[in-house]
Short mmCIF file of C-alpha atoms in Angstrom, two decimals:
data_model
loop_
_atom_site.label_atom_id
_atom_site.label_comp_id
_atom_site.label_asym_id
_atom_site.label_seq_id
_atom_site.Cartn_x
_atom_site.Cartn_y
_atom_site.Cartn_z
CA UNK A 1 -20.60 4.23 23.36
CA UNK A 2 -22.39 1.37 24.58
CA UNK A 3 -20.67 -0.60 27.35
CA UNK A 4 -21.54 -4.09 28.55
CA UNK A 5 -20.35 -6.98 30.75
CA UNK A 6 -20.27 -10.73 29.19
CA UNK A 7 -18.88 -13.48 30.65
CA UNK A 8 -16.96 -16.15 28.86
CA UNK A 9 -18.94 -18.14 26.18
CA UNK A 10 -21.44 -15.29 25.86
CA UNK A 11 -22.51 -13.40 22.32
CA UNK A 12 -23.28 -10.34 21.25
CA UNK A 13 -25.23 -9.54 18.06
CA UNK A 14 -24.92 -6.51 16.09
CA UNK A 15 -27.80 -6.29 13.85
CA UNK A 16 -29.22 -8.95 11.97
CA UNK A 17 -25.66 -11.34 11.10
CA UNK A 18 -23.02 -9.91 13.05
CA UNK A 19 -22.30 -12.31 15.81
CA UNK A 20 -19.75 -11.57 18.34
CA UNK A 21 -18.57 -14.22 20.97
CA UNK A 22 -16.00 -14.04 24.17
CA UNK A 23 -14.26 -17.04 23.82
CA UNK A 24 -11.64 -16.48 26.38
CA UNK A 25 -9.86 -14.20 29.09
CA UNK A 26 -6.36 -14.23 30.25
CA UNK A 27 -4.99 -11.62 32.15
CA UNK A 28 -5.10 -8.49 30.04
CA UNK A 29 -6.07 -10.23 26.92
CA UNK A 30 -9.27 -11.29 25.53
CA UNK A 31 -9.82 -13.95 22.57
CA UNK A 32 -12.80 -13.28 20.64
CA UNK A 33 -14.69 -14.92 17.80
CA UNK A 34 -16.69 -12.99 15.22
CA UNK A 35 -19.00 -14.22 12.56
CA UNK A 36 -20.12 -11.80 10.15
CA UNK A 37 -21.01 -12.15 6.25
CA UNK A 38 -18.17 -12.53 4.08
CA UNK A 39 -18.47 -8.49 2.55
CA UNK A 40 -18.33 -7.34 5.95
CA UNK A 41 -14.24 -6.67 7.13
CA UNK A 42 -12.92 -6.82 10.34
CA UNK A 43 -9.68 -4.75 10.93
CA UNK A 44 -7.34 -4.64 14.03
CA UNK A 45 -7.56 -1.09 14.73
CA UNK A 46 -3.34 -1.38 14.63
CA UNK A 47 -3.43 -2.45 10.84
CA UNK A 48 -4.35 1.50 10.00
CA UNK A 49 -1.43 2.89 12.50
CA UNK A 50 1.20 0.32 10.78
CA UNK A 51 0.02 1.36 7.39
CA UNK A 52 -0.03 5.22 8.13
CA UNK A 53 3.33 4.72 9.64
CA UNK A 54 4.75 2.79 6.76
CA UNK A 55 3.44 5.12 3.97
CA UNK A 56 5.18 8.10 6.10
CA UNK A 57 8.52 6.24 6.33
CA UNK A 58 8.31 5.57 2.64
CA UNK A 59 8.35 9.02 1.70
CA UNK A 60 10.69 10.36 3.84
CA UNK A 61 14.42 10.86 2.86
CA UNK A 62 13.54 8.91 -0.01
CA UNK A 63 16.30 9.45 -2.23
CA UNK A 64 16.59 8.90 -6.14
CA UNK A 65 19.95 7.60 -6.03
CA UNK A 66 18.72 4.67 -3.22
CA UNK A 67 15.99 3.66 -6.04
CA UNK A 68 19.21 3.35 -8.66
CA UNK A 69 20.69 1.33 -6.13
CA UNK A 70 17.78 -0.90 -5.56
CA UNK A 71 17.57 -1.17 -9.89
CA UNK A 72 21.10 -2.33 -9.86
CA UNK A 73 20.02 -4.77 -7.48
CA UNK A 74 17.14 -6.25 -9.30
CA UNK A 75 19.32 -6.27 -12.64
CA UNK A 76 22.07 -8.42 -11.17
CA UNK A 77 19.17 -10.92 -9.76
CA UNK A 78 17.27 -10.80 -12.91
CA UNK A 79 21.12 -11.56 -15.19
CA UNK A 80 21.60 -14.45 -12.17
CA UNK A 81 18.28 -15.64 -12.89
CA UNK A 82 18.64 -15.79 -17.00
CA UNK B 1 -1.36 20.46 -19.05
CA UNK B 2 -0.99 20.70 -15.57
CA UNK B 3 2.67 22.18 -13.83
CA UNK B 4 3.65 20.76 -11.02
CA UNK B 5 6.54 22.00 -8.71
CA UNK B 6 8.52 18.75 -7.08
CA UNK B 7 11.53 18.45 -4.51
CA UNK B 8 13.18 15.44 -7.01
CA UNK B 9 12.04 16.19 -10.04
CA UNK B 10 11.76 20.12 -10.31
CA UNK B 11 9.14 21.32 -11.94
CA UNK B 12 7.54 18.85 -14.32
CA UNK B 13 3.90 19.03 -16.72
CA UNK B 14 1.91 16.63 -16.89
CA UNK B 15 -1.62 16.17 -18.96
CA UNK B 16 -4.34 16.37 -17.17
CA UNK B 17 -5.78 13.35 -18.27
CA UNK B 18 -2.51 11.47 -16.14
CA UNK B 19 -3.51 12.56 -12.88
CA UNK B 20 -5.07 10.35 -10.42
CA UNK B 21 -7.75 11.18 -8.13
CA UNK B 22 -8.04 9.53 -4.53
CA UNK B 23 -11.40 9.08 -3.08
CA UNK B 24 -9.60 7.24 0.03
CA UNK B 25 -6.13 8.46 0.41
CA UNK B 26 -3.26 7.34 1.57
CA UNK B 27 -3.22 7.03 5.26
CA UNK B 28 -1.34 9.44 6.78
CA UNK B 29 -1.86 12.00 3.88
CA UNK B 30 -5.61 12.60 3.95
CA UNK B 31 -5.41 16.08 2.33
CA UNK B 32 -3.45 14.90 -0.91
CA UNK B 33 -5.69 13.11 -3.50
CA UNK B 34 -4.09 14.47 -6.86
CA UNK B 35 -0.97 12.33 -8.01
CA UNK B 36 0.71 11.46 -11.48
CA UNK B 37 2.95 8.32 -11.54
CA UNK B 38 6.22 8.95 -13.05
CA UNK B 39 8.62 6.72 -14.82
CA UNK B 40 12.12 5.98 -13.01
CA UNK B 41 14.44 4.47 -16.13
CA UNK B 42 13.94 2.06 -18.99
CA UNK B 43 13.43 -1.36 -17.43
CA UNK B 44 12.93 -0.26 -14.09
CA UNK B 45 10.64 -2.10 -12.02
CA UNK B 46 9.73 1.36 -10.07
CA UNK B 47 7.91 4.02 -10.79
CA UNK B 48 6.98 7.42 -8.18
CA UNK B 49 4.00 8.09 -7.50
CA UNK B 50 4.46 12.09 -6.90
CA UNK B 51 2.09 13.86 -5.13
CA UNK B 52 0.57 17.04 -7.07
CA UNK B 53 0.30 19.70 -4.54
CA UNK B 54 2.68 18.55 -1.89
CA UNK B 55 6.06 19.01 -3.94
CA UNK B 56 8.13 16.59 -1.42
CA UNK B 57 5.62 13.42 -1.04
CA UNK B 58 6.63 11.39 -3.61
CA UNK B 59 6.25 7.01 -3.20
CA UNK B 60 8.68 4.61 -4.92
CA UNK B 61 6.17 2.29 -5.69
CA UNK B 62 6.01 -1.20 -7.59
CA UNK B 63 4.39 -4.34 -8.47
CA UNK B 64 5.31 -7.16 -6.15
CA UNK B 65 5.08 -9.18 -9.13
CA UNK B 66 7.70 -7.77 -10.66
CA UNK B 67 10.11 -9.89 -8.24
CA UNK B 68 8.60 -13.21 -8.71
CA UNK B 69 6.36 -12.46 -5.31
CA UNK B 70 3.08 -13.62 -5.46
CA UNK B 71 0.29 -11.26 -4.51
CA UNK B 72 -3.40 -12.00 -5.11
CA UNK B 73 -6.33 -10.57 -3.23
CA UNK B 74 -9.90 -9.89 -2.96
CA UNK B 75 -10.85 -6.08 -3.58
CA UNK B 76 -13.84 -5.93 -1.57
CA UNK B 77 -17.07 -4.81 -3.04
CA UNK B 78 -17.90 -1.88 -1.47
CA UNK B 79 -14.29 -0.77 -2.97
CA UNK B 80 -14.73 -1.41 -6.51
CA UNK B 81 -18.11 0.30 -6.13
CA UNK B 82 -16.10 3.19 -5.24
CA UNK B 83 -13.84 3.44 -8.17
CA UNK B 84 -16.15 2.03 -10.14
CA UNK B 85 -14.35 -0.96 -10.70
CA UNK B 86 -16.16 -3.85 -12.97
CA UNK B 87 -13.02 -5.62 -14.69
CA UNK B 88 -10.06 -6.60 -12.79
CA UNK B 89 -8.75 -5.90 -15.98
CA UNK B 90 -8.90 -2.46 -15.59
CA UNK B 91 -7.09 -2.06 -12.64
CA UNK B 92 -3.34 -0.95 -11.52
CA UNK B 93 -2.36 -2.62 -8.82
CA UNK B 94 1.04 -0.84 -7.08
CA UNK B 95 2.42 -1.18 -3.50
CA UNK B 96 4.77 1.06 -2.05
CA UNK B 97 8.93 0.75 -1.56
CA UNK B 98 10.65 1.62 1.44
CA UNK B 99 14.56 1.64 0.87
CA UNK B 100 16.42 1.81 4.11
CA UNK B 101 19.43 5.07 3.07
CA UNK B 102 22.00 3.41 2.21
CA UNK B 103 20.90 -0.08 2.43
CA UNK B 104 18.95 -0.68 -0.97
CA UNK B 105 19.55 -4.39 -0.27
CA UNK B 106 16.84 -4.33 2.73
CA UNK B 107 14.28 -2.44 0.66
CA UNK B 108 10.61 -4.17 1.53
CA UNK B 109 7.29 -3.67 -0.38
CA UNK B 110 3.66 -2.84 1.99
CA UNK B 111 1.91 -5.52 0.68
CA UNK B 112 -0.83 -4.96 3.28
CA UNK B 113 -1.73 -1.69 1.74
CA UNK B 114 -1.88 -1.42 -1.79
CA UNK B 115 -2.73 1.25 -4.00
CA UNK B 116 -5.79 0.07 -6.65
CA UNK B 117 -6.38 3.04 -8.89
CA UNK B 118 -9.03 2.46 -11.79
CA UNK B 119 -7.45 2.92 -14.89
CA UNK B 120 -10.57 4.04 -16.73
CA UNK B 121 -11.23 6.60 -15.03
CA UNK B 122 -8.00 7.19 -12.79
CA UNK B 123 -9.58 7.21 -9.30
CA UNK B 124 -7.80 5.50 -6.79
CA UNK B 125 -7.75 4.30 -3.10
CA UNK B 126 -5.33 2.59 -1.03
CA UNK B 127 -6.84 -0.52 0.19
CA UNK B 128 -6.10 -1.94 3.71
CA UNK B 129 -6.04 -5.78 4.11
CA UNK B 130 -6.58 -7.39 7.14
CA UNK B 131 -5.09 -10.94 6.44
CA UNK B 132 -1.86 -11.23 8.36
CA UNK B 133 -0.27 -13.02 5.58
CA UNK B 134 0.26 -9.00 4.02
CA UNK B 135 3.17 -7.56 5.62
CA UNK B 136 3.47 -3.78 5.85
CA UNK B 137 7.30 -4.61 5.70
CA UNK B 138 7.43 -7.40 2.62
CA UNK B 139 11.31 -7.91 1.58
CA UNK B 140 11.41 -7.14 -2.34
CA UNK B 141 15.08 -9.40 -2.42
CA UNK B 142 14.95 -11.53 0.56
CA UNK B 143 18.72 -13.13 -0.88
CA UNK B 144 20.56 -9.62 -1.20
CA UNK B 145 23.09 -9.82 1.12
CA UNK B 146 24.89 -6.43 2.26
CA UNK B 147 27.42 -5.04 -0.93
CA UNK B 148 30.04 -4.00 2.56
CA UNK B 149 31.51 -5.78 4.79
#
């Protein structure tokens, strides 16, 4: 891994159009800014843990009498709606 | 026709030609790429989306649209190159239900990682999206108000 020091208005760039800025430090927290073309995608490493964690809480205890429940629920707003 | 052995459903066939095939898996279940959807009643807004070699994974899963949410985003290209995806036409578009036991009311939708299979030709990935307006926890009936007191 590559490790450098910037200071606060400095860039980096990552190949030929990834451009990576420090915009800001406070205490343990850093704001940064990133331009990079619109197919590239930027992802808070977190967004994969939240996901992962969801899916596994989805499946688990998942019962099929909860999922009637949850039908009889969208039937009564779907009557209320009509 | 394929047999598959399931915790809710007992043992159920299923035509090959049903199964889908994930070239990016669901996170947290990297190993299981084979799944069939299966119907849950006449109406129903939910279907499961049962894993084929792991007899108790099974995903209530649904289209947001179905409850008047809307839910529009970009697949990007690299992703449609992998399932082969040319027409939006062509694909199913299904996020998954959690139901809290006993609490149906509170049941929430990931809308920040949705499953895109390729109905053509059945592969399918679950996309992550970045944009914080997708919530991983996405209530389905934001009016239901506990059925107890």
């Amino acid at each position: 891994m590559l490790v450098l020091t910037r200071k606060t208005g400095q860039k980096l760039i990552i190949g030929d159009n990834i451009e990576i800025i420090i915009l800001e430090t406070k205490g343990e927290s850093v704001k940064i800014g990133i331009k990079a073309p619109r197919n590239i995608t930027v992802y808070r490493e977190e967004i994969f843990e939240e996901i992962k964690k969801a899916n596994e809480q989805s499946t688990r205890n998942v019962l099929i009498a909860d999922l009637d429940l949850a039908f009889n629920l969208f039937e009564t707003k779907k009557k209320k709606k009509d | 026709m394929k047999v598959i052995e399931t915790t809710r459903f007992g043992t159920i066939q299923v035509e090959e030609d049903r199964i889908f095939k994930f070239i990016q898996p669901l996170l947290g279940f990297e190993k299981l790429h084979d799944y069939v959807l299966i119907d849950h009643a006449p109406d129903s807004p939910f279907q499961w989306l049962q894993s084929v070699d792991e007899p108790h994974v099974a995903f209530i899963v649904t289209n947001p649209v179905n409850f008047g949410i809307e839910y529009e985003f970009t697949v990007p290209e690299e992703d449609t190159n992998k399932l082969q995806l040319s027409d939006a036409q062509d694909a199913l578009v299904l996020t998954i239900v959690y139901i809290p036991q006993g609490a149906p009311q509170l049941m929430t939708a990931n809308l920040a990682g949705p499953i895109i299979v390729n109905i053509k030709n059945r592969l399918g990935i679950q996309l992550v999206l970045s944009e914080s307006r997708f919530s991983t926890k996405h209530r389905l009936l934001p009016d239901a108000t506990p059925q107890q007191e």
